[in-house]
PDB file of C-alpha atoms and ligand atoms in Angstrom:
ATOM      1  CA  MET A  77       0.273  13.190 -10.855  1.00 94.00           C
ATOM      2  CA  LEU A  78      -3.095  11.590 -12.747  1.00 97.00           C
ATOM      3  CA  ILE A  79      -1.764  10.803 -17.104  1.00 97.00           C
ATOM      4  CA  ALA A  80      -4.766   8.116 -17.707  1.00 98.00           C
ATOM      5  CA  LEU A  81      -8.199   7.144 -16.863  1.00 98.00           C
ATOM      6  CA  ALA A  82     -10.312   4.170 -17.762  1.00 98.00           C
ATOM      7  CA  VAL A  83     -14.927   4.263 -16.288  1.00 98.00           C
ATOM      8  CA  SER A  84     -17.174   1.734 -17.430  1.00 97.00           C
ATOM      9  CA  GLY A  85     -19.248   2.749 -19.516  1.00 96.00           C
ATOM     10  CA  ARG A  86     -17.004   4.803 -21.354  1.00 96.00           C
ATOM     11  CA  GLY A  87     -13.531   3.901 -21.176  1.00 98.00           C
ATOM     12  CA  VAL A  88     -10.335   5.741 -21.923  1.00 98.00           C
ATOM     13  CA  VAL A  89     -11.583  10.053 -20.905  1.00 98.00           C
ATOM     14  CA  ASP A  90      -9.648  12.460 -20.226  1.00 98.00           C
ATOM     15  CA  PRO A  91      -8.648  12.853 -16.879  1.00 97.00           C
ATOM     16  CA  ASP A  92      -9.408  15.922 -16.160  1.00 96.00           C
ATOM     17  CA  GLU A  93     -12.969  15.450 -17.048  1.00 95.00           C
ATOM     18  CA  PRO A  94     -15.212  14.577 -14.000  1.00 94.00           C
ATOM     19  CA  VAL A  95     -16.497  11.398 -13.540  1.00 96.00           C
ATOM     20  CA  VAL A  96     -18.041  10.749 -10.614  1.00 96.00           C
ATOM     21  CA  PHE A  97     -21.476  12.187  -9.175  1.00 96.00           C
ATOM     22  CA  ALA A  98     -21.160  14.040  -6.099  1.00 96.00           C
ATOM     23  CA  ASP A  99     -24.076  11.992  -4.561  1.00 97.00           C
ATOM     24  CA  ASP A 100     -22.187   8.828  -5.708  1.00 97.00           C
ATOM     25  CA  GLU A 101     -21.315   6.897  -1.798  1.00 95.00           C
ATOM     26  CA  GLY A 102     -18.008   6.360  -2.133  1.00 95.00           C
ATOM     27  CA  PHE A 103     -17.845   9.822  -1.591  1.00 94.00           C
ATOM     28  CA  LEU A 104     -20.439  10.930   0.798  1.00 94.00           C
ATOM     29  CA  ARG A 105     -19.866   8.026   2.943  1.00 92.00           C
ATOM     30  CA  GLY A 106     -16.608   7.032   1.691  1.00 93.00           C
ATOM     31  CA  ARG A 107     -18.039   3.412   1.152  1.00 95.00           C
ATOM     32  CA  ALA A 108     -15.525   2.378  -1.928  1.00 97.00           C
ATOM     33  CA  ALA A 109     -12.614  -0.321  -2.585  1.00 97.00           C
ATOM     34  CA  PHE A 110      -9.669   0.598  -3.660  1.00 97.00           C
ATOM     35  CA  GLU A 111      -6.111  -1.353  -5.413  1.00 98.00           C
ATOM     36  CA  THR A 112      -3.518   0.547  -6.300  1.00 98.00           C
ATOM     37  CA  THR A 113      -0.215  -1.918  -7.985  1.00 97.00           C
ATOM     38  CA  ARG A 114       3.301  -0.945  -9.092  1.00 98.00           C
ATOM     39  CA  VAL A 115       3.395  -0.862 -13.395  1.00 98.00           C
ATOM     40  CA  TYR A 116       6.833  -2.852 -14.915  1.00 97.00           C
ATOM     41  CA  GLY A 117       7.462  -2.492 -17.770  1.00 96.00           C
ATOM     42  CA  GLY A 118       3.736  -1.403 -18.624  1.00 96.00           C
ATOM     43  CA  ARG A 119       2.471  -4.548 -16.869  1.00 97.00           C
ATOM     44  CA  PRO A 120       0.731  -4.096 -13.213  1.00 98.00           C
ATOM     45  CA  PHE A 121       3.178  -6.318 -10.611  1.00 98.00           C
ATOM     46  CA  ARG A 122       0.007  -9.311  -9.228  1.00 97.00           C
ATOM     47  CA  MET A 123      -2.550  -8.192 -10.437  1.00 98.00           C
ATOM     48  CA  ASP A 124      -4.469 -11.385  -9.975  1.00 97.00           C
ATOM     49  CA  GLU A 125      -3.389 -10.937  -6.311  1.00 98.00           C
ATOM     50  CA  HIS A 126      -4.378  -7.447  -6.345  1.00 98.00           C
ATOM     51  CA  LEU A 127      -7.426  -7.906  -8.135  1.00 98.00           C
ATOM     52  CA  GLU A 128      -8.114 -10.802  -5.395  1.00 98.00           C
ATOM     53  CA  ARG A 129      -7.588  -8.346  -2.019  1.00 97.00           C
ATOM     54  CA  PHE A 130      -9.788  -6.202  -4.277  1.00 98.00           C
ATOM     55  CA  ALA A 131     -12.494  -8.899  -4.380  1.00 98.00           C
ATOM     56  CA  ASN A 132     -12.069  -9.675  -0.681  1.00 96.00           C
ATOM     57  CA  SER A 133     -12.532  -5.697   0.141  1.00 96.00           C
ATOM     58  CA  ALA A 134     -15.883  -5.212  -2.067  1.00 97.00           C
ATOM     59  CA  ALA A 135     -17.429  -8.198  -0.285  1.00 96.00           C
ATOM     60  CA  ARG A 136     -16.197  -6.783   3.191  1.00 94.00           C
ATOM     61  CA  LEU A 137     -17.459  -3.509   2.222  1.00 94.00           C
ATOM     62  CA  ASN A 138     -20.952  -5.051   0.884  1.00 94.00           C
ATOM     63  CA  LEU A 139     -20.388  -3.508  -1.871  1.00 96.00           C
ATOM     64  CA  PRO A 140     -21.530  -5.625  -5.891  1.00 95.00           C
ATOM     65  CA  PRO A 141     -18.865  -8.359  -7.314  1.00 96.00           C
ATOM     66  CA  VAL A 142     -15.512  -6.605  -8.734  1.00 97.00           C
ATOM     67  CA  ASP A 143     -15.710  -7.085 -12.304  1.00 97.00           C
ATOM     68  CA  ARG A 144     -11.733  -9.060 -12.963  1.00 98.00           C
ATOM     69  CA  ALA A 145     -12.146  -8.948 -16.347  1.00 98.00           C
ATOM     70  CA  LEU A 146     -14.238  -6.090 -16.813  1.00 98.00           C
ATOM     71  CA  PHE A 147     -11.137  -4.353 -14.843  1.00 98.00           C
ATOM     72  CA  HIS A 148      -8.302  -5.813 -16.644  1.00 98.00           C
ATOM     73  CA  GLY A 149     -10.106  -4.467 -20.106  1.00 98.00           C
ATOM     74  CA  LEU A 150     -10.000  -1.048 -18.415  1.00 98.00           C
ATOM     75  CA  THR A 151      -6.659  -1.545 -16.814  1.00 98.00           C
ATOM     76  CA  ALA A 152      -5.023  -1.845 -20.443  1.00 98.00           C
ATOM     77  CA  GLU A 153      -6.534   0.798 -22.132  1.00 98.00           C
ATOM     78  CA  ALA A 154      -5.294   3.043 -19.662  1.00 98.00           C
ATOM     79  CA  LEU A 155      -2.433   1.866 -19.737  1.00 98.00           C
ATOM     80  CA  ALA A 156      -2.179   2.183 -23.444  1.00 98.00           C
ATOM     81  CA  ALA A 157      -3.622   5.811 -23.629  1.00 98.00           C
ATOM     82  CA  ALA A 158      -1.578   6.791 -20.340  1.00 97.00           C
ATOM     83  CA  SER A 159       1.695   4.888 -22.586  1.00 89.00           C
ATOM     84  CA  GLU A 160       3.886   4.882 -19.597  1.00 95.00           C
ATOM     85  CA  PRO A 161       5.720   2.190 -19.284  1.00 96.00           C
ATOM     86  CA  ASP A 162       7.514   2.795 -16.087  1.00 97.00           C
ATOM     87  CA  CYS A 163       4.275   4.197 -13.690  1.00 98.00           C
ATOM     88  CA  PHE A 164       1.218   3.071 -10.749  1.00 98.00           C
ATOM     89  CA  VAL A 165      -2.287   2.339 -11.387  1.00 98.00           C
ATOM     90  CA  ARG A 166      -5.707   3.364  -8.919  1.00 98.00           C
ATOM     91  CA  LEU A 167      -8.530   0.619  -8.930  1.00 98.00           C
ATOM     92  CA  TYR A 168     -11.488   1.623  -7.486  1.00 98.00           C
ATOM     93  CA  LEU A 169     -15.467   0.279  -7.340  1.00 98.00           C
ATOM     94  CA  THR A 170     -17.880   2.668  -6.143  1.00 97.00           C
ATOM     95  CA  PRO A 171     -21.523   1.472  -5.320  1.00 96.00           C
ATOM     96  CA  GLY A 172     -22.206   4.890  -7.519  1.00 96.00           C
ATOM     97  CA  ARG A 173     -25.299   7.293  -6.515  1.00 96.00           C
ATOM     98  CA  GLU A 174     -27.186   7.114  -3.275  1.00 92.00           C
ATOM     99  CA  GLY A 175     -31.052   5.243  -4.346  1.00 89.00           C
ATOM    100  CA  GLY A 176     -29.468   3.895  -7.975  1.00 89.00           C
ATOM    101  CA  ASP A 177     -27.690   0.555  -8.551  1.00 87.00           C
ATOM    102  CA  GLU A 178     -24.995   1.220 -10.931  1.00 94.00           C
ATOM    103  CA  PRO A 179     -21.871   0.946  -9.748  1.00 97.00           C
ATOM    104  CA  VAL A 180     -18.370   2.390 -10.647  1.00 97.00           C
ATOM    105  CA  SER A 181     -14.841   1.127 -11.440  1.00 98.00           C
ATOM    106  CA  LEU A 182     -12.288   3.753 -12.481  1.00 98.00           C
ATOM    107  CA  VAL A 183      -9.637   2.574 -14.010  1.00 98.00           C
ATOM    108  CA  LEU A 184      -6.119   5.300 -13.108  1.00 98.00           C
ATOM    109  CA  VAL A 185      -3.002   5.639 -13.754  1.00 98.00           C
ATOM    110  CA  GLU A 186      -0.997   8.535 -12.514  1.00 98.00           C
ATOM    111  CA  SER A 187       3.196   8.753 -12.996  1.00 98.00           C
ATOM    112  CA  LEU A 188       5.362   7.933 -10.846  1.00 97.00           C
ATOM    113  CA  PRO A 189       6.636  10.109  -7.535  1.00 96.00           C
ATOM    114  CA  PRO A 190      10.083  12.277  -8.659  1.00 95.00           C
ATOM    115  CA  GLU A 191      12.146  12.305  -5.349  1.00 96.00           C
ATOM    116  CA  LEU A 192      11.024   7.990  -5.009  1.00 97.00           C
ATOM    117  CA  GLU A 193      14.852   7.197  -5.388  1.00 97.00           C
ATOM    118  CA  GLU A 194      16.421  10.639  -3.592  1.00 98.00           C
ATOM    119  CA  THR A 195      13.584   9.355  -0.265  1.00 98.00           C
ATOM    120  CA  ARG A 196      15.119   5.644  -0.556  1.00 98.00           C
ATOM    121  CA  ALA A 197      18.625   6.686  -0.579  1.00 98.00           C
ATOM    122  CA  ARG A 198      18.603   8.776   2.496  1.00 98.00           C
ATOM    123  CA  GLY A 199      15.295   6.451   4.399  1.00 98.00           C
ATOM    124  CA  ILE A 200      12.069   7.840   6.343  1.00 98.00           C
ATOM    125  CA  ARG A 201      12.115   8.587   9.909  1.00 98.00           C
ATOM    126  CA  VAL A 202       8.573   7.126  11.774  1.00 98.00           C
ATOM    127  CA  ILE A 203       6.733   8.368  14.278  1.00 98.00           C
ATOM    128  CA  SER A 204       4.648   5.709  16.003  1.00 97.00           C
ATOM    129  CA  LEU A 205       0.658   6.532  17.113  1.00 95.00           C
ATOM    130  CA  PRO A 206      -2.248   4.921  18.470  1.00 89.00           C
ATOM    131  CA  PHE A 207      -4.595   2.818  16.140  1.00 81.00           C
ATOM    132  CA  GLY A 208      -7.263   0.230  17.431  1.00 65.00           C
ATOM    133  CA  LEU A 209      -7.293  -1.542  14.147  1.00 57.00           C
ATOM    134  CA  GLU A 210      -8.176  -4.780  15.691  1.00 53.00           C
ATOM    135  CA  THR A 211     -11.366  -3.895  17.052  1.00 57.00           C
ATOM    136  CA  SER A 212     -12.629  -2.329  14.028  1.00 73.00           C
ATOM    137  CA  LEU A 213     -15.100  -4.114  12.161  1.00 79.00           C
ATOM    138  CA  LEU A 214     -13.140  -3.379   8.750  1.00 82.00           C
ATOM    139  CA  GLY A 215      -9.781  -4.641   9.684  1.00 82.00           C
ATOM    140  CA  GLY A 216      -7.455  -4.901   6.987  1.00 84.00           C
ATOM    141  CA  VAL A 217      -9.517  -3.965   4.555  1.00 88.00           C
ATOM    142  CA  LYS A 218      -8.694  -1.487   1.747  1.00 90.00           C
ATOM    143  CA  SER A 219     -11.414   1.218   1.659  1.00 89.00           C
ATOM    144  CA  THR A 220     -11.480   4.909   0.499  1.00 88.00           C
ATOM    145  CA  SER A 221     -12.115   6.235   4.532  1.00 87.00           C
ATOM    146  CA  TYR A 222      -9.011   6.571   4.959  1.00 87.00           C
ATOM    147  CA  ALA A 223      -8.893   9.818   6.264  1.00 87.00           C
ATOM    148  CA  LEU A 224      -6.754   8.482   8.987  1.00 88.00           C
ATOM    149  CA  ASN A 225      -4.359   6.883   7.735  1.00 92.00           C
ATOM    150  CA  MET A 226      -3.495  10.813   5.815  1.00 93.00           C
ATOM    151  CA  VAL A 227      -4.001  12.683   8.881  1.00 94.00           C
ATOM    152  CA  ALA A 228      -1.621  10.502  10.297  1.00 95.00           C
ATOM    153  CA  VAL A 229       1.205  11.205   8.066  1.00 97.00           C
ATOM    154  CA  ASP A 230      -0.025  15.172   9.030  1.00 97.00           C
ATOM    155  CA  GLU A 231       0.713  14.428  12.412  1.00 97.00           C
ATOM    156  CA  ALA A 232       3.855  12.391  11.904  1.00 98.00           C
ATOM    157  CA  LYS A 233       5.389  15.490  10.064  1.00 98.00           C
ATOM    158  CA  ARG A 234       4.214  17.572  11.946  1.00 97.00           C
ATOM    159  CA  LEU A 235       6.099  15.531  15.295  1.00 97.00           C
ATOM    160  CA  GLY A 236      10.055  15.262  13.059  1.00 97.00           C
ATOM    161  CA  GLY A 237       9.557  12.243  10.541  1.00 98.00           C
ATOM    162  CA  ASP A 238       7.986  11.418   7.251  1.00 98.00           C
ATOM    163  CA  ASP A 239       5.729   8.413   7.980  1.00 98.00           C
ATOM    164  CA  ALA A 240       4.396   7.093  10.978  1.00 98.00           C
ATOM    165  CA  VAL A 241       3.691   3.574  12.059  1.00 98.00           C
ATOM    166  CA  PHE A 242       0.464   2.395  14.321  1.00 96.00           C
ATOM    167  CA  LEU A 243       0.195   0.479  17.351  1.00 96.00           C
ATOM    168  CA  GLY A 244      -2.513  -1.515  18.420  1.00 92.00           C
ATOM    169  CA  PRO A 245      -3.929  -2.070  21.909  1.00 85.00           C
ATOM    170  CA  GLU A 246      -0.596  -2.593  24.612  1.00 88.00           C
ATOM    171  CA  GLY A 247       1.492  -1.292  22.221  1.00 92.00           C
ATOM    172  CA  VAL A 248       2.104  -4.149  19.193  1.00 95.00           C
ATOM    173  CA  VAL A 249       3.412  -2.862  15.991  1.00 97.00           C
ATOM    174  CA  LEU A 250       0.584  -3.202  13.735  1.00 96.00           C
ATOM    175  CA  GLU A 251       1.529  -1.307  10.314  1.00 96.00           C
ATOM    176  CA  GLY A 252       1.981   1.917   8.279  1.00 97.00           C
ATOM    177  CA  PRO A 253      -1.015   4.066   7.026  1.00 95.00           C
ATOM    178  CA  THR A 254      -0.216   2.640   3.796  1.00 96.00           C
ATOM    179  CA  THR A 255       2.274  -0.294   3.952  1.00 98.00           C
ATOM    180  CA  ASN A 256       3.986  -2.973   5.927  1.00 98.00           C
ATOM    181  CA  ILE A 257       6.343  -2.531   8.102  1.00 98.00           C
ATOM    182  CA  TRP A 258       9.763  -4.690   9.120  1.00 98.00           C
ATOM    183  CA  TRP A 259      12.652  -4.599  11.203  1.00 98.00           C
ATOM    184  CA  ARG A 260      15.724  -7.539  11.184  1.00 98.00           C
ATOM    185  CA  SER A 261      18.549  -8.542  13.625  1.00 98.00           C
ATOM    186  CA  GLY A 262      20.892 -10.387  12.366  1.00 98.00           C
ATOM    187  CA  ASP A 263      19.499 -12.369   9.673  1.00 98.00           C
ATOM    188  CA  VAL A 264      15.841 -12.410  11.051  1.00 98.00           C
ATOM    189  CA  LEU A 265      13.076 -10.338   9.170  1.00 98.00           C
ATOM    190  CA  TYR A 266      10.289  -9.390  11.085  1.00 98.00           C
ATOM    191  CA  THR A 267       6.604  -8.350  10.310  1.00 98.00           C
ATOM    192  CA  PRO A 268       3.715  -8.203  12.497  1.00 98.00           C
ATOM    193  CA  ALA A 269       1.001 -11.214  12.078  1.00 97.00           C
ATOM    194  CA  LEU A 270      -2.051 -10.463   9.522  1.00 95.00           C
ATOM    195  CA  GLU A 271      -4.700 -10.875  12.348  1.00 93.00           C
ATOM    196  CA  LEU A 272      -3.630  -9.022  13.975  1.00 92.00           C
ATOM    197  CA  GLY A 273      -6.901  -6.562  11.131  1.00 91.00           C
ATOM    198  CA  ILE A 274      -3.652  -5.683   8.780  1.00 94.00           C
ATOM    199  CA  LEU A 275      -3.263  -4.548   6.112  1.00 95.00           C
ATOM    200  CA  GLN A 276      -2.052  -8.270   3.670  1.00 96.00           C
ATOM    201  CA  GLY A 277       0.390  -6.366   1.814  1.00 98.00           C
ATOM    202  CA  VAL A 278       1.397  -7.507  -2.723  1.00 98.00           C
ATOM    203  CA  THR A 279       4.867  -5.786  -1.907  1.00 98.00           C
ATOM    204  CA  ARG A 280       4.328  -8.375   1.977  1.00 98.00           C
ATOM    205  CA  GLY A 281       3.914 -11.343   0.458  1.00 98.00           C
ATOM    206  CA  ALA A 282       6.661 -10.537  -2.247  1.00 98.00           C
ATOM    207  CA  LEU A 283       8.965  -9.873  -0.162  1.00 98.00           C
ATOM    208  CA  ILE A 284       7.958 -12.839   2.259  1.00 98.00           C
ATOM    209  CA  GLU A 285       9.453 -15.691  -1.064  1.00 97.00           C
ATOM    210  CA  LEU A 286      11.736 -13.373  -1.506  1.00 98.00           C
ATOM    211  CA  ALA A 287      13.896 -12.559   1.869  1.00 98.00           C
ATOM    212  CA  VAL A 288      14.439 -17.078   2.080  1.00 96.00           C
ATOM    213  CA  ASP A 289      16.055 -16.628  -1.166  1.00 95.00           C
ATOM    214  CA  LEU A 290      18.376 -14.694  -0.162  1.00 97.00           C
ATOM    215  CA  GLY A 291      18.544 -16.166   3.115  1.00 97.00           C
ATOM    216  CA  TYR A 292      16.873 -14.451   5.438  1.00 98.00           C
ATOM    217  CA  GLU A 293      14.488 -16.030   7.527  1.00 98.00           C
ATOM    218  CA  VAL A 294      10.769 -14.776   8.350  1.00 98.00           C
ATOM    219  CA  GLU A 295       9.349 -14.325  11.431  1.00 98.00           C
ATOM    220  CA  VAL A 296       6.150 -13.391  11.659  1.00 98.00           C
ATOM    221  CA  GLY A 297       3.955 -12.335  15.316  1.00 98.00           C
ATOM    222  CA  VAL A 298       2.709  -9.880  17.796  1.00 97.00           C
ATOM    223  CA  TYR A 299       5.403  -7.683  18.123  1.00 98.00           C
ATOM    224  CA  PRO A 300       6.347  -5.030  21.302  1.00 97.00           C
ATOM    225  CA  LEU A 301       7.530  -0.811  19.234  1.00 98.00           C
ATOM    226  CA  SER A 302      11.160  -2.005  21.172  1.00 98.00           C
ATOM    227  CA  ALA A 303      11.346  -4.753  18.847  1.00 98.00           C
ATOM    228  CA  LEU A 304      11.303  -2.878  16.431  1.00 98.00           C
ATOM    229  CA  ALA A 305      13.272   0.224  19.495  1.00 98.00           C
ATOM    230  CA  GLU A 306      16.196  -2.187  18.997  1.00 98.00           C
ATOM    231  CA  ALA A 307      16.445  -3.631  15.660  1.00 98.00           C
ATOM    232  CA  GLU A 308      19.327  -3.515  13.676  1.00 98.00           C
ATOM    233  CA  GLU A 309      17.363  -1.668  10.884  1.00 98.00           C
ATOM    234  CA  ALA A 310      14.294  -0.635  10.005  1.00 98.00           C
ATOM    235  CA  PHE A 311      11.815  -0.699   6.113  1.00 99.00           C
ATOM    236  CA  THR A 312       8.314  -0.563   4.676  1.00 98.00           C
ATOM    237  CA  SER A 313       7.258  -2.466   2.185  1.00 98.00           C
ATOM    238  CA  SER A 314       4.285  -1.315  -0.820  1.00 98.00           C
ATOM    239  CA  ALA A 315       3.248  -1.165  -4.537  1.00 98.00           C
ATOM    240  CA  VAL A 316       4.276   2.107  -5.075  1.00 97.00           C
ATOM    241  CA  ARG A 317       7.807   2.776  -2.865  1.00 98.00           C
ATOM    242  CA  GLU A 318       8.014  -1.177  -2.354  1.00 98.00           C
ATOM    243  CA  VAL A 319      10.982  -1.716  -0.423  1.00 98.00           C
ATOM    244  CA  MET A 320      12.018   1.903   1.742  1.00 98.00           C
ATOM    245  CA  PRO A 321      14.120   2.272   4.203  1.00 98.00           C
ATOM    246  CA  VAL A 322      13.848   3.071   8.169  1.00 98.00           C
ATOM    247  CA  VAL A 323      16.820   4.922  10.086  1.00 98.00           C
ATOM    248  CA  ALA A 324      14.618   6.780  12.657  1.00 98.00           C
ATOM    249  CA  LEU A 325      12.153   5.815  14.767  1.00 98.00           C
ATOM    250  CA  ASP A 326       9.995   8.761  17.349  1.00 98.00           C
ATOM    251  CA  GLY A 327      13.233  10.748  16.843  1.00 98.00           C
ATOM    252  CA  ARG A 328      16.072   8.265  17.730  1.00 98.00           C
ATOM    253  CA  PRO A 329      18.431   6.321  15.066  1.00 98.00           C
ATOM    254  CA  VAL A 330      17.527   2.704  13.665  1.00 98.00           C
ATOM    255  CA  GLY A 331      20.222   0.562  13.749  1.00 98.00           C
ATOM    256  CA  ASP A 332      23.213   2.224  12.736  1.00 97.00           C
ATOM    257  CA  GLY A 333      21.088   5.105  11.285  1.00 98.00           C
ATOM    258  CA  ALA A 334      21.242   4.987   7.932  1.00 98.00           C
ATOM    259  CA  PRO A 335      19.226   2.212   4.677  1.00 98.00           C
ATOM    260  CA  GLY A 336      19.897  -1.717   6.020  1.00 98.00           C
ATOM    261  CA  ARG A 337      21.362  -4.795   3.979  1.00 98.00           C
ATOM    262  CA  ALA A 338      18.123  -6.446   4.479  1.00 98.00           C
ATOM    263  CA  ALA A 339      16.001  -3.320   2.163  1.00 98.00           C
ATOM    264  CA  ARG A 340      18.898  -2.896   0.047  1.00 98.00           C
ATOM    265  CA  GLY A 341      18.805  -6.345  -0.747  1.00 98.00           C
ATOM    266  CA  LEU A 342      15.060  -6.728  -1.251  1.00 98.00           C
ATOM    267  CA  GLN A 343      14.983  -4.096  -3.105  1.00 98.00           C
ATOM    268  CA  GLU A 344      17.445  -5.323  -5.454  1.00 98.00           C
ATOM    269  CA  ALA A 345      15.188  -8.771  -5.919  1.00 98.00           C
ATOM    270  CA  LEU A 346      11.929  -6.857  -6.070  1.00 98.00           C
ATOM    271  CA  ARG A 347      13.118  -5.159  -9.324  1.00 97.00           C
ATOM    272  CA  ARG A 348      14.010  -8.265  -9.958  1.00 97.00           C
ATOM    273  CA  CYS A 349      11.674 -10.390 -10.109  1.00 96.00           C
ATOM    274  CA  ALA A 350       8.849  -6.992 -11.313  1.00 95.00           C
ATOM    275  CA  SER A 351      11.315  -7.241 -14.921  1.00 89.00           C
ATOM    276  CA  ALA A 352      10.871 -11.073 -14.687  1.00 87.00           C
ATOM    277  CA  GLY A 353       6.995 -10.424 -14.821  1.00 72.00           C
TER     278      GLY A 353
HETATM  279  C1  LIG B 436      -2.967  -0.758   5.391  1.00 74.96           C
HETATM  280  C2  LIG B 436      -1.940  -0.572   4.134  1.00 74.96           C
HETATM  281  N1  LIG B 436      -0.831  -1.378   4.508  1.00 74.96           N
HETATM  282  C3  LIG B 436      -0.231  -1.974   4.425  1.00 74.96           C
HETATM  283  C4  LIG B 436       0.121  -1.693   2.657  1.00 74.96           C
HETATM  284  C5  LIG B 436       0.647  -2.948   2.126  1.00 74.96           C
HETATM  285  O1  LIG B 436      -0.263  -3.222   1.375  1.00 74.96           O
HETATM  286  P1  LIG B 436       0.650  -3.581  -0.445  1.00 74.96           P
HETATM  287  O2  LIG B 436       2.090  -3.589  -0.379  1.00 74.96           O
HETATM  288  O3  LIG B 436      -0.215  -4.627  -1.746  1.00 74.96           O
HETATM  289  O4  LIG B 436       0.688  -2.135  -1.276  1.00 74.96           O
HETATM  290  C6  LIG B 436      -1.061  -0.917   1.606  1.00 74.96           C
HETATM  291  C7  LIG B 436      -0.914  -0.513   1.058  1.00 74.96           C
HETATM  292  O5  LIG B 436      -2.009  -0.241   0.182  1.00 74.96           O
HETATM  293  C8  LIG B 436      -1.606  -0.020   3.282  1.00 74.96           C
HETATM  294  O6  LIG B 436      -2.810   0.486   2.961  1.00 74.96           O
END
């Protein structure tokens, strides 16, 4: 739920107020960049990394450059207005109105989904779906053209799952519609390589560091779906849902069908790291 909103040129506005015109190219064509970052104790997690990825997405979409100072300011104002220390923020940059040259920068503060911890304790079921990411000009870009990602989640639900995992040509594992995917065999953690055109998750980057501290080896590569299906446990990573155990793939249990030890350990480590600042 949207709890606060800040907009370039205006600052904090009522979240129920319209702030984007009907002929904004972000709306008309889905050409806009965005970022989502979780806020712990009033502080956005790894904001500079999110702004770096945001700037790259904007450049790849041929948008005007991201004004980092503006986004820092709008985020601070919106978080102060929200007065909710544990939440998440979404940053948006649109090119603005068709034929105009006034980009629109938006910061949305949202409350966390209430069912998150219950879902983490239970784990999620994922369904594999084909997706041709690496042939795309926009592989790895966080643009608002997420219709396919959202419809993939609907399709996974229709097939009895909670979320999807995308497969590239020849069935290689890519990522979820809004997450990166991981699995474990023994003390080795596996996650697909960025060269596949997947998003460079900020949470993925944090977990690669934290996993090593917990004694896991991390292997990044190109893997078939069978590697995930035969793993001892699996999980997804993302800013809002953090480390989410995956307990079933295509209707069959992953490992013993329960959340695993790496997911638990990494979730705890991520929280420790986030609260340390
Ligand atoms: C396609 C895709 N992959 C992975 C992720 C995870 O990235 P992060 O950990 O930065 O949230 C996201 C989240 O936004 C995403 O949209």
